[in-house]
XYZ file of C-alpha atoms in Angstrom:
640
model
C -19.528 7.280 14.725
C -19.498 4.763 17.555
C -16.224 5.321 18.291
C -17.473 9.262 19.087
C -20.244 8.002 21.304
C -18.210 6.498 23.413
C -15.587 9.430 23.646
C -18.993 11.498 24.139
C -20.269 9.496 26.746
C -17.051 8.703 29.241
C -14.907 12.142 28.375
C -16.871 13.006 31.452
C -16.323 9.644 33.495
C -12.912 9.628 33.093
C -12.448 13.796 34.182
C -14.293 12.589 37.707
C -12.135 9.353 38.304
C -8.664 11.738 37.666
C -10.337 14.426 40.212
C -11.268 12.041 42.632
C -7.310 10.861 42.185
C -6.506 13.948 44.052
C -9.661 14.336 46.376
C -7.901 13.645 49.945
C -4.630 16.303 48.549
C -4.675 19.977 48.710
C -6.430 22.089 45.999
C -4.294 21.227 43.060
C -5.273 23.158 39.299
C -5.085 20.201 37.258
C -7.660 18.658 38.858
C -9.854 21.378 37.807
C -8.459 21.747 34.038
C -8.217 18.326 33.189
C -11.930 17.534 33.637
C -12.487 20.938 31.937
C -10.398 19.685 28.686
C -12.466 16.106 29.268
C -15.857 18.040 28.952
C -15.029 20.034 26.253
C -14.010 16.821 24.414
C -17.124 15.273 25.215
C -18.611 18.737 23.392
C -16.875 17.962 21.054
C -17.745 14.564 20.125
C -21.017 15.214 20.207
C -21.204 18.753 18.178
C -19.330 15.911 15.371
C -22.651 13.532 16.262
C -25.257 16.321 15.696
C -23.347 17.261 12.171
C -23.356 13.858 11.539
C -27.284 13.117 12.048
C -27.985 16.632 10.435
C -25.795 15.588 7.232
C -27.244 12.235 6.636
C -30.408 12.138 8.808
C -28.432 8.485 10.678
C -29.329 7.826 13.828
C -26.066 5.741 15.757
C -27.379 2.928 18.264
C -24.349 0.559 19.469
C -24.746 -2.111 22.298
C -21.737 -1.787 24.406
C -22.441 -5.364 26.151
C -25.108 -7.311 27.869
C -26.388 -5.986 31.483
C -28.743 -8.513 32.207
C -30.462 -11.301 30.627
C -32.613 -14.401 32.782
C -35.488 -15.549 31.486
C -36.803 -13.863 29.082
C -35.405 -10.071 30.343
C -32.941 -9.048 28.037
C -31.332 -5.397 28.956
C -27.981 -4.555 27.374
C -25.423 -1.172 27.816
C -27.580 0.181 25.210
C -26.892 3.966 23.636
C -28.597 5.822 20.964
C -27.892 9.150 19.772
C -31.100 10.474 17.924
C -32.559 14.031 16.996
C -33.597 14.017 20.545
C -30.744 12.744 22.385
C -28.097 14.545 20.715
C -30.027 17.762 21.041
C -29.808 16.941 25.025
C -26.612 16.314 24.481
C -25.300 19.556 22.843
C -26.944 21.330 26.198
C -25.190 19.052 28.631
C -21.907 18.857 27.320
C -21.996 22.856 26.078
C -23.361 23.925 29.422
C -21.048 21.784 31.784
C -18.068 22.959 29.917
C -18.906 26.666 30.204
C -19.636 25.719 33.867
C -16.545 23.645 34.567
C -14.277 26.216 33.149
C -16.160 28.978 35.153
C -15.955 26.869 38.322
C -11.997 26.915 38.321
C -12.083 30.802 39.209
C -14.939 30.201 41.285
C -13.832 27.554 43.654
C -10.320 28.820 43.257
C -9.499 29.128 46.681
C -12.106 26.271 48.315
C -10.195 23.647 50.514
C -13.081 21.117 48.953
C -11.626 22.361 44.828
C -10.409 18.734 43.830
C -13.605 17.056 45.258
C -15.657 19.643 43.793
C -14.230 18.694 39.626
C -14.673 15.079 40.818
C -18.352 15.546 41.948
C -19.505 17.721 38.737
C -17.681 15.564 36.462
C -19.572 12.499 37.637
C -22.509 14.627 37.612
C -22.559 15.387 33.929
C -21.483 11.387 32.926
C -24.930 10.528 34.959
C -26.974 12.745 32.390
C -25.350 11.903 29.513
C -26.105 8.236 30.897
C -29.897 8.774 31.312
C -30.406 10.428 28.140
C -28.202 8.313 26.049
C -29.519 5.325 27.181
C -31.650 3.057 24.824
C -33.921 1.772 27.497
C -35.630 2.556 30.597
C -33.693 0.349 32.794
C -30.348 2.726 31.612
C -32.641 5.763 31.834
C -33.040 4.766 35.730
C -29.686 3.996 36.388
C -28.506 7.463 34.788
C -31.458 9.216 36.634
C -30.370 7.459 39.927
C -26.722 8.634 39.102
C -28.037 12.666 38.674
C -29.862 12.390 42.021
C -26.501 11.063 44.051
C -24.384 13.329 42.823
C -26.561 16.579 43.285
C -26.773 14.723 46.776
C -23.146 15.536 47.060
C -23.168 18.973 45.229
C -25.546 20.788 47.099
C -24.416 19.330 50.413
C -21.266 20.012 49.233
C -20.420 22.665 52.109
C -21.086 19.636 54.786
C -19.875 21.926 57.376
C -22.928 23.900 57.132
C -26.347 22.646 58.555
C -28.485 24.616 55.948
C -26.241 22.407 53.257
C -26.575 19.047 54.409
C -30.455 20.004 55.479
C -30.951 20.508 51.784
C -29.240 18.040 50.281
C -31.217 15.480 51.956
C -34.587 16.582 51.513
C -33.276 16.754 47.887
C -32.398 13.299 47.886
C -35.763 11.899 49.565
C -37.816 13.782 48.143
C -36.500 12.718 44.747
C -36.541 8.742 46.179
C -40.413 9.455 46.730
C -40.833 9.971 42.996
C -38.746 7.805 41.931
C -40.745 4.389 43.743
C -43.560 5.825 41.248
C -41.233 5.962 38.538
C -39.989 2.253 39.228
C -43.463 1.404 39.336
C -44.114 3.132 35.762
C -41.317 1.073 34.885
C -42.154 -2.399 36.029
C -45.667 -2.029 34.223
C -43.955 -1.048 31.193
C -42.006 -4.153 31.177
C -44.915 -6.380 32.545
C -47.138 -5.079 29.839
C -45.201 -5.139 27.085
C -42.262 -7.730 27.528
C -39.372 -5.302 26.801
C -37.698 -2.591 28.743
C -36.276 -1.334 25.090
C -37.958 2.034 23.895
C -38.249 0.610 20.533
C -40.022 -2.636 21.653
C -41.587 -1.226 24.367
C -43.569 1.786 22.587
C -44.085 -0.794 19.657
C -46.213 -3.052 22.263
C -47.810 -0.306 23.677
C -49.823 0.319 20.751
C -51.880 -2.792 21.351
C -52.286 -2.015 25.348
C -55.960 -0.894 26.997
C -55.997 2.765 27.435
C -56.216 2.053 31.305
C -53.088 0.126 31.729
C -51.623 2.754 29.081
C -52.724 5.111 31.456
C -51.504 3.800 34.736
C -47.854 4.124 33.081
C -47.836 7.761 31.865
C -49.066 8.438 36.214
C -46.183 6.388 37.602
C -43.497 7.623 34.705
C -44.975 11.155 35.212
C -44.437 10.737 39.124
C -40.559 10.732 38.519
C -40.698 13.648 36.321
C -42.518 15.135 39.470
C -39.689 14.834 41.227
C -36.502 15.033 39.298
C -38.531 18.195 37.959
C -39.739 19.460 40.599
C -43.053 20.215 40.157
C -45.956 20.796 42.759
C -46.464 19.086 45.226
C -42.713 17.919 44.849
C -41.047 20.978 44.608
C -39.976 22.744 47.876
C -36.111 21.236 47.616
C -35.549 23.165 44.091
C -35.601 26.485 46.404
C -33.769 25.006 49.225
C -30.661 23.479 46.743
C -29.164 26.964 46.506
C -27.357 26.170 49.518
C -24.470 24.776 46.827
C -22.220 26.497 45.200
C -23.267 28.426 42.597
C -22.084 26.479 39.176
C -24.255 23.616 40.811
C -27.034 25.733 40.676
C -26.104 26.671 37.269
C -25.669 23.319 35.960
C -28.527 21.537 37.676
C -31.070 24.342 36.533
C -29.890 24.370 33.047
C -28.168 21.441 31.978
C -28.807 18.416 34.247
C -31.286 17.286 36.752
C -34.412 19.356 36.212
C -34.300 19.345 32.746
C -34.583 14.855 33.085
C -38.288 15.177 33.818
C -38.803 16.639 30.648
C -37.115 15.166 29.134
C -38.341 11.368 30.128
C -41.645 13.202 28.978
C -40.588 13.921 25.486
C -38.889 10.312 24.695
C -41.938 8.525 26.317
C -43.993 10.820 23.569
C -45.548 7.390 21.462
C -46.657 6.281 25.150
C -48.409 9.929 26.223
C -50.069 10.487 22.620
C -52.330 7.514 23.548
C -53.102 8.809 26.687
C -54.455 12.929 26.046
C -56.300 12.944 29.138
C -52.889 12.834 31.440
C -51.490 14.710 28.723
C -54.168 17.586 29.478
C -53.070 17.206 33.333
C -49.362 17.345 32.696
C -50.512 20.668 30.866
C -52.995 22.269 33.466
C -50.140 21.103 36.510
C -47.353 22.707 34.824
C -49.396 26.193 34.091
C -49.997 26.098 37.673
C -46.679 25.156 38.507
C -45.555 28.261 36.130
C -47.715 31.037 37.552
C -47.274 29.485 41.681
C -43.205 30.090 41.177
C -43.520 33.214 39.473
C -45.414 34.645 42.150
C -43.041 33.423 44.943
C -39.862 35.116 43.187
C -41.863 38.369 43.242
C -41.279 39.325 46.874
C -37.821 37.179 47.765
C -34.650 38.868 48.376
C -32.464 35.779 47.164
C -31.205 36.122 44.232
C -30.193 32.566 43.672
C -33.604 31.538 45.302
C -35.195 33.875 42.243
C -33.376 32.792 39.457
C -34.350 29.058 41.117
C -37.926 29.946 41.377
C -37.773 31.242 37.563
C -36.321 27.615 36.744
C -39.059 26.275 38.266
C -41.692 28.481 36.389
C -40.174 27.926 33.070
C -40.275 23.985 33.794
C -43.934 24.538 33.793
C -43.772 26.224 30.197
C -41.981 23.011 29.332
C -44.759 20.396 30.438
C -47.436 22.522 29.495
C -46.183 22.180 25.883
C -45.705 18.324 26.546
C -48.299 17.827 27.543
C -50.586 19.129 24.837
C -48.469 17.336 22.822
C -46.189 19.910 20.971
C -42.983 18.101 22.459
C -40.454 19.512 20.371
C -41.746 22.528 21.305
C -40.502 21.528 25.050
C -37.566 20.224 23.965
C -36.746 24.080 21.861
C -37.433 25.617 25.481
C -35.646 23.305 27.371
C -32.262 24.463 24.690
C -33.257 28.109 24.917
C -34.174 28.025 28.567
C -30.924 26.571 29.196
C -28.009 29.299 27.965
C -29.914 31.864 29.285
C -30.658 30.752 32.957
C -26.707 29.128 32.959
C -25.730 32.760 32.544
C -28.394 34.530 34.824
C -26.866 31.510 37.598
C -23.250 32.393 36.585
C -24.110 36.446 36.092
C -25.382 35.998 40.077
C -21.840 33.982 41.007
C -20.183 36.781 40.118
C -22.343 39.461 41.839
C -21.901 36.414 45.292
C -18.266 37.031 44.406
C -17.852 40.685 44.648
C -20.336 41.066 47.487
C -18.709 38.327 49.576
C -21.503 35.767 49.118
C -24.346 38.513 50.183
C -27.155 37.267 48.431
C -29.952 39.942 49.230
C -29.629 42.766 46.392
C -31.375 44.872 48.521
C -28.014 45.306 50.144
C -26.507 46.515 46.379
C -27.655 48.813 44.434
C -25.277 50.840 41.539
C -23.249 47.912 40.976
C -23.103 48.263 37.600
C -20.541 50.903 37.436
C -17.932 48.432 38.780
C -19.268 45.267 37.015
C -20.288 46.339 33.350
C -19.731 43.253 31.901
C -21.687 40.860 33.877
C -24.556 43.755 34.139
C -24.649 43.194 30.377
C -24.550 39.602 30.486
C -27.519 39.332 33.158
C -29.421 42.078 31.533
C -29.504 40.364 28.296
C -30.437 36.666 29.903
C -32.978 38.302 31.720
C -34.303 40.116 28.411
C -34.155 36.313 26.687
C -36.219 35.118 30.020
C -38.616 37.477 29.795
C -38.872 36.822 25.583
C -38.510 39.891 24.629
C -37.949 39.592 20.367
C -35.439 38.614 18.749
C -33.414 37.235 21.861
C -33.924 32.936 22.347
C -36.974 32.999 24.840
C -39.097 35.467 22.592
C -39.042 32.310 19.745
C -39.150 28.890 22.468
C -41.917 30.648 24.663
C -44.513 32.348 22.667
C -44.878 29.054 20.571
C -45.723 27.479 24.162
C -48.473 30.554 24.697
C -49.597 29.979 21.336
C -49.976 26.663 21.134
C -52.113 26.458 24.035
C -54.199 29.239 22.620
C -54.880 27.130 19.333
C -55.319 23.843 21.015
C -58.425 25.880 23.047
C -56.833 25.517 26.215
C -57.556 29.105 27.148
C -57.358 29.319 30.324
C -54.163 27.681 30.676
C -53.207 30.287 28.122
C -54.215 33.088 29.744
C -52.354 31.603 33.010
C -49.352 31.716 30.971
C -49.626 35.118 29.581
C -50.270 36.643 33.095
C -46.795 34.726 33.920
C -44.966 35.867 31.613
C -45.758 38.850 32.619
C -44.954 38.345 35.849
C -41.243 37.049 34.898
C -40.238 40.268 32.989
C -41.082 41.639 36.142
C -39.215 39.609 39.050
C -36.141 39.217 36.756
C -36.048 42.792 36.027
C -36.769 43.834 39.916
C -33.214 41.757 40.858
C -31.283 44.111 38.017
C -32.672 46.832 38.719
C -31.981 46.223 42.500
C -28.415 44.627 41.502
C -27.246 47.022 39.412
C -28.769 50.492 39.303
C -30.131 53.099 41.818
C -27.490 54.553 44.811
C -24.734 52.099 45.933
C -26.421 50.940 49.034
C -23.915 48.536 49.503
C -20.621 51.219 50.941
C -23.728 51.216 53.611
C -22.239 47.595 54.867
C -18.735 47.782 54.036
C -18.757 45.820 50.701
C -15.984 46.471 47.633
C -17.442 45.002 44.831
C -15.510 43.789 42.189
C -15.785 41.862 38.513
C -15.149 38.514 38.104
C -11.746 37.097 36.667
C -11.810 37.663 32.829
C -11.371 34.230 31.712
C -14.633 33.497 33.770
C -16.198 36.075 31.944
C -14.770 34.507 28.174
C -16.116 31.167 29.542
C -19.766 33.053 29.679
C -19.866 34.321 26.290
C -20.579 31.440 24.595
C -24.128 31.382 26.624
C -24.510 35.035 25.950
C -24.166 34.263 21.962
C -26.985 31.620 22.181
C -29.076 33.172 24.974
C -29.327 36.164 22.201
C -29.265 33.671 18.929
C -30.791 30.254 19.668
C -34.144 31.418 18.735
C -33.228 32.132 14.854
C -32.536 28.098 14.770
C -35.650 26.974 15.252
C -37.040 25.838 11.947
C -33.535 24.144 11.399
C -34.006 22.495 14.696
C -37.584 21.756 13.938
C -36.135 19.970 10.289
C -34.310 18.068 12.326
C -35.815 16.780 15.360
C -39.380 15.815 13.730
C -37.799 13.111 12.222
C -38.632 11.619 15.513
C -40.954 13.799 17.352
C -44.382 14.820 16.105
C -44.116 17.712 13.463
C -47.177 19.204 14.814
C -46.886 22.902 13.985
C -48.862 26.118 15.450
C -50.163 28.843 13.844
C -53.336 31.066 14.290
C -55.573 30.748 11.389
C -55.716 34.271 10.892
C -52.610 36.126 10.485
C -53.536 39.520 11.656
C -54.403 37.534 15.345
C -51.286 36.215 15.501
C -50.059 39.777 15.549
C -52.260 41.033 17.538
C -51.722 38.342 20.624
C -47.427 38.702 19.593
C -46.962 42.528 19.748
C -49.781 42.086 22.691
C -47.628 40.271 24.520
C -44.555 42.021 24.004
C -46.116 45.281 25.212
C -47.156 43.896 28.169
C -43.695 41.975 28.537
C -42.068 45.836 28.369
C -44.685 47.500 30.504
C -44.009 44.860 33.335
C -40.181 45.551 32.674
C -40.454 49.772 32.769
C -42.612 49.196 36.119
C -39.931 46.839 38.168
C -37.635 49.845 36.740
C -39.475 52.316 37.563
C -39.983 50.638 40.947
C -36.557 49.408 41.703
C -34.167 51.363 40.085
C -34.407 54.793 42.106
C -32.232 56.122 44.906
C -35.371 55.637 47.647
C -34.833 51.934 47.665
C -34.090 51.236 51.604
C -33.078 48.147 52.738
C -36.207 46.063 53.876
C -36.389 45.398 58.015
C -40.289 44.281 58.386
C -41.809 47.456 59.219
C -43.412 48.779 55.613
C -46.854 48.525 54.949
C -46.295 45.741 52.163
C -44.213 43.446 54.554
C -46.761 43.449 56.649
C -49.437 42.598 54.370
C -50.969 39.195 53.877
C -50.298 38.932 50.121
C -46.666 39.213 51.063
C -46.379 36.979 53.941
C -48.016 34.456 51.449
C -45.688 34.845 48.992
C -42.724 35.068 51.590
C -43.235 31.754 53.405
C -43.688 30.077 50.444
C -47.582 29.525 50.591
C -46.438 28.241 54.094
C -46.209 24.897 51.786
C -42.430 24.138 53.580
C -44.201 25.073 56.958
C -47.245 22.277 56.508
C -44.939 20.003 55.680
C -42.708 20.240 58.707
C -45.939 20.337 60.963
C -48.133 17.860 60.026
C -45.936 15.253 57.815
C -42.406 15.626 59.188
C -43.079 16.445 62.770
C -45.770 13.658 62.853
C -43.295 10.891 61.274
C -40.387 12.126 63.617
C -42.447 11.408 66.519
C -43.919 8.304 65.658
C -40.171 6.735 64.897
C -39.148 8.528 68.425
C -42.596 6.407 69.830
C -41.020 3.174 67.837
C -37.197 3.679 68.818
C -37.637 3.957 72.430
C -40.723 1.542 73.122
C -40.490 -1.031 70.348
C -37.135 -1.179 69.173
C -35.221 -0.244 73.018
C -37.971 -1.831 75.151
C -38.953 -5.223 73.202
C -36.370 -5.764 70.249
C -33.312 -4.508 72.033
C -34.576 -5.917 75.422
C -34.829 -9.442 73.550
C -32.164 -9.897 72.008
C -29.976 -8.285 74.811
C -31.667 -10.809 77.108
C -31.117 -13.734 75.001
C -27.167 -12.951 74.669
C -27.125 -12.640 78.652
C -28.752 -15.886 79.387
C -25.666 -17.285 76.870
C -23.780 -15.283 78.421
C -24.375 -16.355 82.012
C -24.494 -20.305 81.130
C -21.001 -19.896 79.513
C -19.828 -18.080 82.686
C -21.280 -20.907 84.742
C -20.009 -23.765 82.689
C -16.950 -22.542 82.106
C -15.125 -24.433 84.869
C -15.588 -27.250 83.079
C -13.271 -26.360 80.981
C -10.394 -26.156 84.090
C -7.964 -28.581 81.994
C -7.635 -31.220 84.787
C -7.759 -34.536 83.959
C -9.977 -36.096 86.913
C -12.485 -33.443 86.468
C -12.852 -34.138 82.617
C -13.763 -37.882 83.259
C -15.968 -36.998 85.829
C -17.729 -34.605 82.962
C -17.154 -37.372 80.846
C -19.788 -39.791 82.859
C -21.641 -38.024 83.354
C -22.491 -37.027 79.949
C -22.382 -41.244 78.837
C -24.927 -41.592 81.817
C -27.009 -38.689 79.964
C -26.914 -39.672 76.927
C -27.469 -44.016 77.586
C -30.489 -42.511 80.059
C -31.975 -40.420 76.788
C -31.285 -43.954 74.864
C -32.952 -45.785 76.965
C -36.363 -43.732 77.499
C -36.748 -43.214 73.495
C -36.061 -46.961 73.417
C -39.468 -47.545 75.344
C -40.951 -44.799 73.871
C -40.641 -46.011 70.777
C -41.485 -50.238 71.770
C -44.935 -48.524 73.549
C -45.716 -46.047 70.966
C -49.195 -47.295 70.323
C -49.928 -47.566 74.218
C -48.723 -44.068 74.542
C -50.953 -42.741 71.835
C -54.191 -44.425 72.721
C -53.537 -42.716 76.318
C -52.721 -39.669 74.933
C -55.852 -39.471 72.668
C -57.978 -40.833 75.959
C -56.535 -37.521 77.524
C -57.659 -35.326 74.625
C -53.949 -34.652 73.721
């Protein structure tokens, strides 16, 4: 099985290195297909892994070779593939290879398509990286890895401002979290000796609850970040400006997804701590309804779908955080096929609109694009949870569970949402796809997507509608590591109640964005109806004005403070003095350099005169040194 690890692990590595081979030539196929073949490999070594741990219950841990040892820090290339790893793993590797083979008829004719495979590739060998890994050191290099590269995948389009503007608030807003997340780590290894999960949550057992307690803060910082979660999460919204399989794979796969996932394996360390587990819960119910509401009014259909991500990541940590973590790890599968396809379903609609991105501007285009109509329609069905489709079985055991832990508020938060999700995902397909074909009002001919781009999809479409019927074979096998903490009502005819509850409210919020949407009245928005003009949806619109405090009062500040420090510090005083310094060498070597004129009676006049120097210097420390004691008893009679 080691031997598949490794093929698992640098399928990927090696698919980035061969499209980086041709990243300065013209767009070439092969360096698109190659990686795609590379990934699927990599799928396929770890679908053998999974059967593997399912068939004997094994987990495989190799050490590749040491990384560091001094003193007593040991850290080695360390990989394990558990119930919880390889579960991450099937997503990544399944996910990236839908994505990579979609990509190649996406970015078919982009100048940037040989960069593009090298990028992604790279991308996916950092996640398999961070969750492989067998410590935290590993985790951090592999979480370091997934920040760079989304760096250089949602900036991707460098010739656009709005790219590169994204891509680095991306980046530093992730390097904010991650100095708490280094700090998490350092008291992890000053506490308990060991940066090894094993050793590490072994130790921790024996720890004070407030040093316990400092680390689940700092760790949970970094999941903050990579995560995106409030206050934290403004550059999730903003890192549409990629191309649209990034968006795909960082919202599904990769990159979001880590902060849960660092939750779930750090599980032994948070059940001794259920105080920040009850905070990780009540943030990400906020975090759940606070998106929601913000995808209700935008006309972005990326920035929706992106907004949903970032609502469903709350249903993720609210089940962390009370503890049911294979609950969050279910989600995070589910959550996964469906929003891939909603991202890829709204590449194709980008591609036969020529990039328009407001569906306002749309309208009936489901006569000429059946097939991704059915494809979105059906991942926004499994987003919303309507039964029997994935998100109906990896959501309402969220809802539940915070309903029998007695967390009711944060369940009734989370009902409202969901609510609110059937309706913003159903307002985009209605808009998208139904009502009169507003867009022959701006010249558009809309067409579907190349087939093999839509054969690439289906396999997300098959587990967007059937991932839900493998939960109690999932929960079999991932309890062998996780808490087997199960939730169920004590009274049965409740539990039916609050399900068929939900779904009617689920399909009443659905029939009203239909019923809202989906008519031949829908104009084209320009800021003059009674709603736009409301305060609700200027709220909502701007974001909470969240981006807008940012840039006034912490980014405008900290710009003109270093303008303050550039110009009067660093131009007037550091430059000055060193500037000043290499003038006065300057102007002693242009003064003394005609002693350097290569005639011979001049240099033995130099000569002398340096002997005379130098026997003159001899001669006063001579004295000096016979009269010392004179010389200090007059000194000391002068106070010196």
């Amino acid at each position: 099985m080691e031997l598949y690890l490794y093929i698992a692990l640098f399928s990927p590595l090696v698919g980035s290195m061969f499209a980086a081979l041709y990243g300065a030539k013209p767009r070439t196929k092969i360096a698109g297909v190659v990686p795609s073949a590379l990934l699927i490999t990599s799928l396929i070594a770890s679908t053998i892994l999974l059967a593997h741990i399912l068939s004997t219950g094994e987990i495989v841990h190799v050490e590749m070779m040491t990384w560091m040892a001094t003193g007593n820090l040991y850290i080695p290339f360390g990989f394990i593939v558990d119930q919880v790893s390889v579960t991450m793993m099937m997503v990544v590797t399944l996910v990236s290879s839908v994505v990579h083979v979609y990509a190649i008829g996406y970015m078919d004719h982009d100048k940037g398509f040989n960069r593009f495979f090298s990028w992604l590739s790279a991308f996916v060998f950092s996640m398999l990286i961070l969750v492989m890994s067998d410590n935290f050191a590993g985790l951090f290099i592999g979480w370091e890895g997934v920040g760079l590269c989304s760096w250089g995948l949602i900036g991707f389009w460098y010739h656009k401002e709005s790219a590169t503007w994204a891509a680095n608030e991306a980046f530093i807003m992730n390097r904010i979290a991650d100095l708490g997340m280094l700090i998490g780590i350092f008291l992890v290894y000053w506490n308990t000796g060991t940066l090894q999960y094993e050793g590490a949550f072994a130790a921790m057992q024996n720890l004070d609850t407030e040093i316990l307690t400092w680390m689940g803060i700092f760790l949970f910082i970094g999941a903050m970040g990579k995560s995106a979660q409030f206050p934290l999460h403004t550059w999730l919204a903003d890192a549409m400006e990629g191309p649209t399989p990034v968006s795909a794979l960082i919202h599904a796969a990769t990159m979001v997804t880590a902060g849960v996932y660092l939750v779930v394996r750090s599980n032994e360390l948070y059940a001794l701590i259920p105080d920040v587990g009850v905070f990780i819960a009540s943030l990400g119910a906020f975090v759940a309804m606070f998106a929601a509401s913000m995808a209700l009014v935008n006309r972005d259909i990326k920035r929706v779908i992106a907004y949903s991500t970032l609502s469903q990541l709350g249903y993720m940590f609210v089940a962390a955080g009370l503890g049911a973590y294979w609950v969050a790890l279910f989600h995070l599968m589910a959550h996964a096929f469906f929003k891939a396809l909603l991202f890829l379903g709204a590449g194709n609609v980008m591609h036969a609109m020529d990039s328009e991105l407001d569906p306002f501007k749309m309208g009936g285009l489901g006569k000429t694009m059946k097939a991704s109509m059915v494809m979105m329609t059906l991942a926004s069905v499994a987003l919303a949870g309507i039964f029997p489709l994935a998100g109906f079985f990896s959501k309402d055991i969220i809802i539940e569970a915070a309903f029998v832990e007695h967390h009711f508020i944060i369940y009734t938060v989370l009902l409202l949402t969901a609510g609110l999700t059937a309706f913003y995902s159903f307002r985009i397909i209605a808009l998208i796809f139904h009502g009169e074909e507003r867009y022959k009002l701006f010249g558009f001919h809309p067409h579907e997507a190349y087939k093999f781009m839509l054969v690439a999809m289906s396999p997300l479409l098959i587990l967007a509608v059937i991932a839900g019927s493998l939960k109690m074979t999932y929960f079999e096998m991932v309890t062998a590591v996780l808490p087997a903490t199960e939730y169920h009502l004590h009274s049965v005819t409740t539990y039916w109640i609050m399900t068929i509850g939900t779904q009617i409210f689920v399909i009443l919020a659905i029939l009203y964005a239909y019923k809202k949407y989906a008519n031949s009245s829908i104009k084209v928005p320009d800021g003059t109806s009674k709603m736009e003009k409301s305060f609700v949806y200027k709220l909502l619109i701007n974001q909470y004005y969240i981006p807008y405090s940012y840039e006034q009062y912490l980014i405008r500040p900290y710009r003109e403070l270093s303008t303050i420090f550039w110009k009067q510090i660093d131009m007037k005083i550091v430059d000055a003095s060193v500037d000043g310094i290499a003038g006065i060498i300057y102007g002693t070597g242009e003064k003394t350099r005609a002693m350097q004129s290569g005639n011979l009676s001049t240099m033995l006049k130099w000569m002398v005169l340096g002997l005379v120097i130098l026997l003159s210097l001899a001669v006063v420390f001579g004295l000096a040194a016979r009269h010392f004691d004179e010389i200090k008893v007059i000194l000391s009679g002068l106070g010196v």
